[in-house]
GROMACS .gro file of C-alpha atoms in nm:
model
  243
    1ASP     CA    1   6.846   9.706   9.925
    2LEU     CA    2   7.172   9.902   9.908
    3ARG     CA    3   7.349   9.722  10.193
    4SER     CA    4   7.564   9.511   9.962
    5LEU     CA    5   7.681   9.820   9.768
    6GLY     CA    6   7.888   9.921  10.071
    7LEU     CA    7   8.063   9.583  10.067
    8TRP     CA    8   8.148   9.629   9.699
    9ILE     CA    9   8.286   9.978   9.762
   10GLU     CA   10   8.485   9.844  10.059
   11GLN     CA   11   8.644   9.576   9.842
   12LEU     CA   12   8.722   9.817   9.561
   13VAL     CA   13   8.881  10.088   9.776
   14ALA     CA   14   9.072   9.865  10.020
   15GLU     CA   15   9.212   9.615   9.771
   16SER     CA   16   9.304   9.879   9.514
   17THR     CA   17   9.475  10.135   9.742
   18GLY     CA   18   9.617   9.925  10.030
   19LYS     CA   19   9.976   9.854   9.930
   20GLU     CA   20  10.334   9.979   9.966
   21GLY     CA   21  10.253  10.103  10.317
   22ARG     CA   22   9.979  10.336  10.198
   23GLY     CA   23   9.604  10.310  10.153
   24VAL     CA   24   9.251  10.431  10.222
   25LEU     CA   25   9.064  10.244  10.496
   26PRO     CA   26   8.692  10.208  10.412
   27VAL     CA   27   8.450  10.176  10.707
   28VAL     CA   28   8.104  10.058  10.604
   29GLY     CA   29   7.781  10.122  10.790
   30THR     CA   30   7.849  10.425  11.011
   31ASP     CA   31   7.520  10.590  10.903
   32GLY     CA   32   7.693  10.924  10.852
   33ARG     CA   33   7.815  10.947  11.210
   34PRO     CA   34   8.172  11.061  11.281
   35THR     CA   35   8.403  10.764  11.315
   36ALA     CA   36   8.568  10.739  11.659
   37GLY     CA   37   8.939  10.807  11.667
   38ALA     CA   38   8.969  10.861  11.293
   39ARG     CA   39   9.178  11.126  11.121
   40ASP     CA   40   9.145  11.261  10.767
   41VAL     CA   41   8.792  11.126  10.739
   42MET     CA   42   8.546  11.169  10.455
   43THR     CA   43   8.196  11.038  10.515
   44VAL     CA   44   7.982  10.946  10.214
   45THR     CA   45   7.611  10.894  10.271
   46TYR     CA   46   7.344  10.772  10.030
   47GLY     CA   47   6.984  10.885  10.040
   48GLY     CA   48   7.005  11.189  10.268
   49GLY     CA   49   7.127  11.235  10.622
   50ARG     CA   50   7.461  11.368  10.740
   51GLY     CA   51   7.794  11.336  10.565
   52ASP     CA   52   8.073  11.523  10.391
   53VAL     CA   53   7.929  11.395  10.064
   54VAL     CA   54   7.557  11.314  10.039
   55LEU     CA   55   7.452  11.125   9.727
   56PRO     CA   56   7.103  11.037   9.607
   57ALA     CA   57   7.005  10.676   9.662
   58PRO     CA   58   7.073  10.494   9.335
   59THR     CA   59   6.796  10.321   9.146
   60ALA     CA   60   6.813  10.023   8.915
   61GLU     CA   61   6.874  10.268   8.631
   62THR     CA   62   7.151  10.468   8.802
   63LEU     CA   63   7.337  10.193   8.992
   64GLY     CA   64   7.580  10.141   8.705
   65GLY     CA   65   7.675  10.506   8.733
   66GLU     CA   66   7.775  10.450   9.096
   67PHE     CA   67   8.003  10.165   8.989
   68PHE     CA   68   8.172  10.407   8.747
   69ARG     CA   69   8.189  10.685   9.009
   70TRP     CA   70   8.370  10.471   9.264
   71SER     CA   71   8.595  10.300   9.011
   72LEU     CA   72   8.714  10.633   8.874
   73ALA     CA   73   8.758  10.781   9.225
   74THR     CA   74   8.960  10.478   9.333
   75ALA     CA   75   9.185  10.496   9.027
   76VAL     CA   76   9.249  10.866   9.094
   77ALA     CA   77   9.317  10.792   9.463
   78GLY     CA   78   9.576  10.536   9.357
   79ALA     CA   79   9.748  10.798   9.143
   80VAL     CA   80   9.749  11.047   9.431
   81LEU     CA   81   9.887  10.785   9.672
   82GLY     CA   82  10.147  10.671   9.420
   83VAL     CA   83  10.033  10.308   9.407
   84ASN     CA   84   9.908  10.086   9.127
   85PRO     CA   85   9.536  10.037   9.194
   86PHE     CA   86   9.513   9.751   8.946
   87ASP     CA   87   9.714   9.485   9.129
   88GLN     CA   88   9.680   9.291   9.454
   89PRO     CA   89  10.031   9.177   9.549
   90ASN     CA   90   9.951   9.056   9.901
   91VAL     CA   91   9.633   8.856   9.834
   92ALA     CA   92   9.824   8.552   9.710
   93GLU     CA   93  10.038   8.534  10.024
   94SER     CA   94   9.758   8.410  10.248
   95LYS     CA   95   9.666   8.157   9.980
   96ARG     CA   96  10.019   8.017   9.983
   97ASN     CA   97  10.016   8.000  10.362
   98THR     CA   98   9.681   7.819  10.352
   99GLN     CA   99   9.821   7.560  10.114
  100ALA     CA  100  10.123   7.511  10.341
  101VAL     CA  101   9.896   7.453  10.642
  102LEU     CA  102   9.693   7.198  10.447
  103GLU     CA  103  10.008   7.022  10.333
  104ARG     CA  104  10.116   6.993  10.697
  105GLY     CA  105   9.813   6.773  10.752
  106GLY     CA  106   9.504   6.981  10.694
  107ASP     CA  107   9.472   7.121  11.043
  108ALA     CA  108   9.568   7.461  11.171
  109GLU     CA  109   9.735   7.500  11.506
  110PRO     CA  110   9.508   7.411  11.802
  111PRO     CA  111   9.317   7.697  11.969
  112ARG     CA  112   9.534   7.906  12.195
  113PRO     CA  113   9.387   7.975  12.542
  114LEU     CA  114   9.299   8.342  12.568
  115ARG     CA  115   9.515   8.483  12.846
  116ARG     CA  116   9.414   8.806  13.015
  117ARG     CA  117   9.767   8.943  12.974
  118ALA     CA  118   9.753   8.876  12.598
  119VAL     CA  119   9.436   9.082  12.574
  120GLU     CA  120   9.587   9.359  12.786
  121GLU     CA  121   9.898   9.373  12.568
  122PHE     CA  122   9.682   9.384  12.256
  123VAL     CA  123   9.474   9.672  12.392
  124GLU     CA  124   9.777   9.865  12.521
  125ALA     CA  125   9.932   9.857  12.173
  126VAL     CA  126   9.633  10.034  12.014
  127HIS     CA  127   9.704  10.408  11.979
  128PRO     CA  128   9.501  10.703  11.848
  129GLY     CA  129   9.496  10.696  11.470
  130ASP     CA  130   9.525  10.315  11.457
  131TYR     CA  131   9.242  10.083  11.360
  132VAL     CA  132   9.118   9.743  11.474
  133ALA     CA  133   8.991   9.489  11.220
  134VAL     CA  134   8.771   9.199  11.332
  135GLY     CA  135   8.777   8.899  11.100
  136ALA     CA  136   8.492   8.660  11.178
  137TRP     CA  137   8.554   8.309  11.056
  138LEU     CA  138   8.188   8.223  11.102
  139PRO     CA  139   7.885   8.161  10.881
  140PRO     CA  140   7.739   8.496  10.760
  141THR     CA  141   7.402   8.454  10.933
  142PRO     CA  142   7.169   8.732  11.060
  143GLU     CA  143   7.252   8.632  11.419
  144ASN     CA  144   7.626   8.650  11.356
  145ASP     CA  145   7.573   8.981  11.173
  146ARG     CA  146   7.417   9.127  11.487
  147GLU     CA  147   7.689   8.993  11.716
  148LEU     CA  148   7.963   9.117  11.485
  149ARG     CA  149   7.817   9.468  11.463
  150ALA     CA  150   7.767   9.476  11.840
  151LEU     CA  151   8.130   9.372  11.892
  152GLN     CA  152   8.242   9.639  11.644
  153LYS     CA  153   8.052   9.906  11.840
  154ILE     CA  154   8.179   9.788  12.180
  155LEU     CA  155   8.542   9.786  12.068
  156ALA     CA  156   8.512  10.131  11.908
  157GLU     CA  157   8.372  10.273  12.232
  158ARG     CA  158   8.625  10.103  12.461
  159LEU     CA  159   8.935  10.156  12.248
  160GLY     CA  160   8.846  10.490  12.091
  161VAL     CA  161   8.961  10.394  11.741
  162VAL     CA  162   8.810  10.291  11.410
  163VAL     CA  163   8.691   9.929  11.409
  164THR     CA  164   8.609   9.739  11.091
  165ALA     CA  165   8.448   9.397  11.063
  166GLY     CA  166   8.425   9.133  10.794
  167TYR     CA  167   8.370   8.765  10.733
  168GLY     CA  168   8.648   8.526  10.641
  169PRO     CA  169   8.753   8.409  10.393
  170ARG     CA  170   8.562   8.679  10.202
  171PHE     CA  171   8.762   8.972  10.341
  172LEU     CA  172   9.089   8.814  10.223
  173HIS     CA  173   8.998   8.935   9.874
  174SER     CA  174   8.904   9.287   9.983
  175THR     CA  175   9.032   9.447  10.303
  176GLY     CA  176   9.287   9.167  10.340
  177GLN     CA  177   9.512   9.339  10.086
  178LEU     CA  178   9.501   9.662  10.290
  179HIS     CA  179   9.562   9.475  10.616
  180LYS     CA  180   9.894   9.340  10.490
  181GLY     CA  181  10.003   9.594  10.230
  182GLY     CA  182   9.863   9.917  10.375
  183PRO     CA  183   9.984  10.134  10.664
  184ALA     CA  184  10.115   9.944  10.968
  185THR     CA  185   9.842  10.085  11.192
  186GLY     CA  186   9.613   9.782  11.202
  187HIS     CA  187   9.545   9.552  11.497
  188PHE     CA  188   9.367   9.230  11.412
  189ILE     CA  189   9.118   9.010  11.597
  190GLN     CA  190   9.040   8.668  11.453
  191TRP     CA  191   8.707   8.539  11.581
  192VAL     CA  192   8.724   8.168  11.505
  193ASP     CA  193   8.471   7.901  11.591
  194ALA     CA  194   8.468   7.531  11.507
  195ALA     CA  195   8.225   7.434  11.233
  196GLU     CA  196   7.909   7.279  11.375
  197ARG     CA  197   7.870   7.061  11.067
  198ASP     CA  198   8.166   6.966  10.853
  199LEU     CA  199   8.163   6.821  10.503
  200PRO     CA  200   8.429   6.657  10.288
  201ILE     CA  201   8.549   6.831   9.971
  202PRO     CA  202   8.519   6.591   9.675
  203GLY     CA  203   8.862   6.506   9.540
  204ALA     CA  204   9.048   6.675   9.826
  205PRO     CA  205   9.213   6.512  10.130
  206TYR     CA  206   9.062   6.772  10.366
  207THR     CA  207   8.719   6.897  10.467
  208PHE     CA  208   8.556   7.237  10.433
  209GLY     CA  209   8.611   7.292  10.805
  210GLN     CA  210   8.981   7.212  10.775
  211LEU     CA  211   9.007   7.447  10.476
  212LEU     CA  212   8.845   7.730  10.670
  213ALA     CA  213   9.073   7.675  10.969
  214ALA     CA  214   9.377   7.667  10.738
  215GLN     CA  215   9.269   7.993  10.573
  216ALA     CA  216   9.242   8.164  10.912
  217GLU     CA  217   9.582   8.032  11.016
  218GLY     CA  218   9.737   8.129  10.683
  219ASP     CA  219   9.616   8.485  10.721
  220ARG     CA  220   9.737   8.498  11.081
  221GLU     CA  221  10.083   8.390  10.970
  222ALA     CA  222  10.089   8.654  10.695
  223LEU     CA  223   9.996   8.929  10.943
  224VAL     CA  224  10.244   8.813  11.208
  225ALA     CA  225  10.521   8.799  10.948
  226ARG     CA  226  10.468   9.173  10.897
  227GLY     CA  227  10.468   9.249  11.267
  228ARG     CA  228  10.093   9.312  11.279
  229PRO     CA  229   9.937   9.239  11.622
  230VAL     CA  230   9.692   8.946  11.603
  231LEU     CA  231   9.461   8.821  11.876
  232GLN     CA  232   9.259   8.504  11.822
  233ILE     CA  233   8.937   8.456  12.016
  234HIS     CA  234   8.694   8.164  12.036
  235ASP     CA  235   8.466   8.255  12.326
  236LEU     CA  236   8.314   8.599  12.263
  237SER     CA  237   8.166   8.639  12.613
  238HIS     CA  238   8.499   8.563  12.779
  239PHE     CA  239   8.677   8.808  12.549
  240LEU     CA  240   8.432   9.090  12.627
  241GLU     CA  241   8.482   9.031  12.999
  242THR     CA  242   8.857   9.060  12.948
  243VAL     CA  243   8.897   9.346  12.701
   0.00000   0.00000   0.00000
């Protein structure tokens, strides 16, 4: 029942602190285990188990107190980091890029064939203390949840660094701010798949599928403009054979 609380904390911490080259990287769902390759780590666990901070599982009556706890902690963290936790200067950038892609005709650039050398270069650029963020531009289904978590675990084991995962376009309004405005230690994998069933958007000259593709492309352009490494994959099995 508390699974979604981690997503809220992730959004609050990442979007509020990730700017001006600084930030706190939240990693949800590690179950109190040490995070591979991470430095300066604090693990917070609810309901018992291991962790630097172990908090009682909130109830319906105490959940509001957890919202206050994390909001206050995030505001204080912003003061310590020297950033304004109450703005999101880089969120609008991907939106502008998305609009530009749609104005070019509604379609993002065609899928790029995944070359082995491109994967090798991506992996070679990942160093201890960096992190890898997987953005899945897929429907948030239980099956995709399992595949995304499995991919997160495989990459963490093979690369020896922290790996985060989130669904697009949702993460654009949470960790997306940290990705672009935070420390330049992120390496980004876009997992993009064509929509199985597309629908028109009433009153718009593009479909939901075209909008989703444009959002992914707009975020890719924003990351590349900052020199962030981006790798786009379409076939997960082929990627895992290559990485």
